[in-house]
Amino acid sequence: LPAGAAVDIGELPPFARVDALFWHLEDPAGELGIDDLIDASRNLPFQPGTDTALNKGFSQSAFWLVGHFRAAPDAANEKELRYLEVDYSLLDDIHYYVVVDGKVQQHWLTGDTRPFATRPIDHSRFLFPLELRPGEEKTLLFRIQSTSSMRMPLSFWDPFQFYHTQRIHLLTDGIYYGIIFLMFFYNLCLLITVRDISYFYYIVYTFS
């Protein structure tokens, strides 16, 4: 794994883009496994992250992303909880590993080709939990492979901030769909009263 000081999770804002905190490795043959990654004897050619999201276009390669995080020994909270988001919904296969002291502590396998129940957090986005107790350090690894564009933007969320933001999005969506349904019923009423075929086309278009 690439060396580097672990980032104090408590110093990150409630929402933080963390692309620059994750190193990445391309695996053209898709043959590397988690044991190869955590094998200290292997010197794999990881590349440092940048401020922009990792974007490799259409590729048959598998990509590994690795980041180190910790909670300060004097952290005020008994447990720090963050959501790590991969903000691109068309990725086919996403392996998420949490490694502690060279051993896999947790592993999830999800993606848009897999059942929704495989997501560790029940949400339309790809969200993965990270829990840290004071003084604890963990390494996070992703293995991502997809037939769609390989775009892999990473963000950390405080759970409260995430759901607060989601409420705003849901309100906006509710207003949008409310207007759509009003247009549907308005044109339906006009079709019944005026009997103009054009209103039927409006209804079909709105319903679709």
Tab-separated table of C-alpha atoms in Angstrom:
chain	number	residue	atom	x	y	z
A	1	LEU	CA	0.000	0.000	0.000
A	2	PRO	CA	1.204	3.553	-0.612
A	3	ALA	CA	2.802	5.170	2.407
A	4	GLY	CA	1.571	8.423	3.843
A	5	ALA	CA	0.306	9.998	7.011
A	6	ALA	CA	-3.294	9.227	7.882
A	7	VAL	CA	-5.704	12.154	7.627
A	8	ASP	CA	-7.498	13.205	10.815
A	9	ILE	CA	-11.174	12.689	10.025
A	10	GLY	CA	-12.148	15.279	12.633
A	11	GLU	CA	-10.363	18.038	10.702
A	12	LEU	CA	-12.519	17.548	7.602
A	13	PRO	CA	-15.598	19.770	7.133
A	14	PRO	CA	-19.125	18.237	7.168
A	15	PHE	CA	-18.832	17.843	3.401
A	16	ALA	CA	-15.410	17.393	1.817
A	17	ARG	CA	-14.207	16.331	-1.607
A	18	VAL	CA	-11.395	13.858	-0.875
A	19	ASP	CA	-10.131	12.857	-4.327
A	20	ALA	CA	-6.690	14.232	-3.453
A	21	LEU	CA	-6.494	11.995	-0.353
A	22	PHE	CA	-6.762	8.723	-2.297
A	23	TRP	CA	-3.917	7.131	-4.240
A	24	HIS	CA	-4.901	5.099	-7.294
A	25	LEU	CA	-3.571	2.107	-9.196
A	26	GLU	CA	-4.613	0.769	-12.596
A	27	ASP	CA	-4.853	-3.015	-12.938
A	28	PRO	CA	-5.200	-3.641	-16.713
A	29	ALA	CA	-5.673	-7.403	-16.372
A	30	GLY	CA	-7.962	-7.129	-13.346
A	31	GLU	CA	-5.938	-9.822	-11.608
A	32	LEU	CA	-4.930	-8.102	-8.373
A	33	GLY	CA	-6.802	-9.043	-5.212
A	34	ILE	CA	-6.981	-7.483	-1.778
A	35	ASP	CA	-4.203	-9.783	-0.508
A	36	ASP	CA	-1.894	-8.429	-3.216
A	37	LEU	CA	-2.661	-4.884	-2.140
A	38	ILE	CA	-1.963	-5.363	1.572
A	39	ASP	CA	1.135	-7.512	0.973
A	40	ALA	CA	3.927	-5.338	2.386
A	41	SER	CA	6.529	-7.015	0.175
A	42	ARG	CA	4.927	-5.790	-3.050
A	43	ASN	CA	5.869	-2.389	-4.421
A	44	LEU	CA	2.890	-1.483	-6.582
A	45	PRO	CA	3.006	1.669	-8.764
A	46	PHE	CA	0.345	3.770	-7.039
A	47	GLN	CA	-0.212	7.328	-8.254
A	48	PRO	CA	-1.135	10.187	-5.910
A	49	GLY	CA	-4.581	11.700	-6.068
A	50	THR	CA	-5.397	15.153	-7.378
A	51	ASP	CA	-7.991	17.808	-6.579
A	52	THR	CA	-10.102	16.639	-9.513
A	53	ALA	CA	-12.068	13.402	-9.577
A	54	LEU	CA	-10.327	10.383	-11.070
A	55	ASN	CA	-11.708	9.925	-14.577
A	56	LYS	CA	-10.291	7.234	-16.895
A	57	GLY	CA	-13.010	7.274	-19.545
A	58	PHE	CA	-14.053	3.911	-20.976
A	59	SER	CA	-11.609	1.287	-19.776
A	60	GLN	CA	-11.606	-2.464	-19.198
A	61	SER	CA	-9.061	-2.084	-16.405
A	62	ALA	CA	-9.844	-2.373	-12.730
A	63	PHE	CA	-8.838	0.588	-10.581
A	64	TRP	CA	-7.802	0.563	-6.929
A	65	LEU	CA	-8.123	3.619	-4.706
A	66	VAL	CA	-6.491	3.762	-1.272
A	67	GLY	CA	-6.728	6.294	1.560
A	68	HIS	CA	-5.564	6.366	5.189
A	69	PHE	CA	-7.691	7.967	7.910
A	70	ARG	CA	-7.642	8.245	11.688
A	71	ALA	CA	-9.393	9.840	14.644
A	72	ALA	CA	-7.311	11.943	17.012
A	73	PRO	CA	-6.622	10.363	20.418
A	74	ASP	CA	-8.273	13.354	22.105
A	75	ALA	CA	-11.317	13.401	19.821
A	76	ALA	CA	-14.365	14.785	21.591
A	77	ASN	CA	-16.750	12.136	20.265
A	78	GLU	CA	-16.695	8.533	21.421
A	79	LYS	CA	-17.068	7.494	17.791
A	80	GLU	CA	-16.554	9.448	14.563
A	81	LEU	CA	-18.932	8.384	11.793
A	82	ARG	CA	-18.631	9.532	8.191
A	83	TYR	CA	-20.197	8.474	4.910
A	84	LEU	CA	-17.796	7.987	2.027
A	85	GLU	CA	-19.610	8.621	-1.250
A	86	VAL	CA	-18.709	7.481	-4.754
A	87	ASP	CA	-20.773	10.021	-6.662
A	88	TYR	CA	-21.289	8.212	-9.961
A	89	SER	CA	-24.235	5.830	-10.162
A	90	LEU	CA	-23.263	3.847	-13.287
A	91	LEU	CA	-20.294	1.918	-11.880
A	92	ASP	CA	-20.868	-1.830	-12.272
A	93	ASP	CA	-18.705	-3.354	-9.534
A	94	ILE	CA	-17.450	-1.611	-6.407
A	95	HIS	CA	-15.499	-3.478	-3.740
A	96	TYR	CA	-15.063	-1.504	-0.525
A	97	TYR	CA	-12.551	-2.744	2.042
A	98	VAL	CA	-11.752	-1.438	5.504
A	99	VAL	CA	-8.280	-2.599	6.584
A	100	VAL	CA	-6.895	-2.363	10.124
A	101	ASP	CA	-3.325	-3.419	10.936
A	102	GLY	CA	-2.969	-5.198	7.603
A	103	LYS	CA	-6.174	-7.246	7.984
A	104	VAL	CA	-9.530	-6.808	6.267
A	105	GLN	CA	-12.057	-5.745	8.885
A	106	GLN	CA	-15.025	-5.124	6.569
A	107	HIS	CA	-15.857	-5.775	2.928
A	108	TRP	CA	-18.812	-4.839	0.747
A	109	LEU	CA	-19.447	-5.645	-2.912
A	110	THR	CA	-22.039	-3.541	-4.691
A	111	GLY	CA	-22.619	-1.669	-7.951
A	112	ASP	CA	-25.367	-0.823	-10.417
A	113	THR	CA	-25.460	-4.395	-11.762
A	114	ARG	CA	-25.951	-5.872	-8.286
A	115	PRO	CA	-29.052	-6.057	-6.060
A	116	PHE	CA	-29.892	-2.854	-4.230
A	117	ALA	CA	-29.699	-4.741	-0.927
A	118	THR	CA	-25.911	-5.108	-1.384
A	119	ARG	CA	-25.451	-1.409	-0.582
A	120	PRO	CA	-24.233	-0.888	2.983
A	121	ILE	CA	-26.408	2.230	3.305
A	122	ASP	CA	-29.924	2.148	1.861
A	123	HIS	CA	-29.702	4.997	-0.625
A	124	SER	CA	-29.680	5.585	-4.375
A	125	ARG	CA	-26.101	6.862	-4.134
A	126	PHE	CA	-23.095	4.672	-3.356
A	127	LEU	CA	-22.466	5.409	0.338
A	128	PHE	CA	-20.027	3.524	2.558
A	129	PRO	CA	-19.654	3.951	6.328
A	130	LEU	CA	-16.445	4.750	8.166
A	131	GLU	CA	-16.415	4.493	11.950
A	132	LEU	CA	-13.378	5.562	13.954
A	133	ARG	CA	-12.845	5.600	17.701
A	134	PRO	CA	-10.343	8.027	19.290
A	135	GLY	CA	-6.790	7.053	18.310
A	136	GLU	CA	-7.969	4.479	15.758
A	137	GLU	CA	-6.552	4.367	12.222
A	138	LYS	CA	-8.022	2.616	9.195
A	139	THR	CA	-7.118	2.166	5.548
A	140	LEU	CA	-9.917	2.329	2.993
A	141	LEU	CA	-9.644	0.591	-0.365
A	142	PHE	CA	-11.884	0.562	-3.410
A	143	ARG	CA	-11.647	-1.792	-6.355
A	144	ILE	CA	-13.813	-0.414	-9.163
A	145	GLN	CA	-14.515	-1.910	-12.569
A	146	SER	CA	-17.230	-0.991	-15.053
A	147	THR	CA	-18.346	-1.113	-18.664
A	148	SER	CA	-19.474	2.508	-18.348
A	149	SER	CA	-17.197	5.511	-18.041
A	150	MET	CA	-14.696	5.108	-15.205
A	151	ARG	CA	-15.464	8.285	-13.285
A	152	MET	CA	-14.774	7.999	-9.554
A	153	PRO	CA	-15.450	11.190	-7.545
A	154	LEU	CA	-15.046	10.695	-3.784
A	155	SER	CA	-16.568	12.723	-0.951
A	156	PHE	CA	-16.881	12.496	2.817
A	157	TRP	CA	-20.135	13.469	4.495
A	158	ASP	CA	-21.125	14.018	8.071
A	159	PRO	CA	-24.363	11.957	8.278
A	160	PHE	CA	-26.403	14.856	9.672
A	161	GLN	CA	-25.200	17.165	6.881
A	162	PHE	CA	-25.894	14.499	4.262
A	163	TYR	CA	-29.518	13.929	5.281
A	164	HIS	CA	-30.097	17.657	5.739
A	165	THR	CA	-28.929	18.205	2.152
A	166	GLN	CA	-31.085	15.317	0.980
A	167	ARG	CA	-34.197	16.915	2.494
A	168	ILE	CA	-33.606	19.977	0.337
A	169	HIS	CA	-33.183	17.806	-2.780
A	170	LEU	CA	-36.333	15.826	-1.950
A	171	LEU	CA	-38.298	19.057	-1.495
A	172	THR	CA	-37.080	20.288	-4.885
A	173	ASP	CA	-37.972	16.958	-6.515
A	174	GLY	CA	-41.391	17.051	-4.871
A	175	ILE	CA	-42.111	20.511	-6.294
A	176	TYR	CA	-40.938	19.398	-9.749
A	177	TYR	CA	-43.064	16.236	-9.834
A	178	GLY	CA	-46.006	18.120	-8.338
A	179	ILE	CA	-45.937	20.517	-11.281
A	180	ILE	CA	-45.718	17.571	-13.700
A	181	PHE	CA	-48.789	15.892	-12.138
A	182	LEU	CA	-50.725	19.172	-12.204
A	183	MET	CA	-49.974	19.515	-15.929
A	184	PHE	CA	-51.103	15.922	-16.449
A	185	PHE	CA	-54.483	16.410	-14.757
A	186	TYR	CA	-54.975	19.860	-16.289
A	187	ASN	CA	-54.554	18.490	-19.819
A	188	LEU	CA	-56.720	15.481	-18.934
A	189	CYS	CA	-59.546	17.817	-17.946
A	190	LEU	CA	-59.097	19.802	-21.153
A	191	LEU	CA	-59.177	16.596	-23.199
A	192	ILE	CA	-62.457	15.532	-21.561
A	193	THR	CA	-64.120	18.919	-22.062
A	194	VAL	CA	-62.651	20.167	-25.360
A	195	ARG	CA	-62.035	16.748	-26.998
A	196	ASP	CA	-59.037	18.040	-28.927
A	197	ILE	CA	-56.592	15.256	-29.861
A	198	SER	CA	-53.607	17.522	-29.203
A	199	TYR	CA	-54.339	17.369	-25.466
A	200	PHE	CA	-54.100	13.593	-25.628
A	201	TYR	CA	-50.568	13.958	-26.977
A	202	TYR	CA	-49.749	16.384	-24.154
A	203	ILE	CA	-50.982	13.804	-21.621
A	204	VAL	CA	-48.920	11.000	-23.144
A	205	TYR	CA	-45.818	13.220	-23.245
A	206	THR	CA	-46.269	14.358	-19.631
A	207	PHE	CA	-46.960	10.833	-18.385
A	208	SER	CA	-43.865	9.481	-20.142
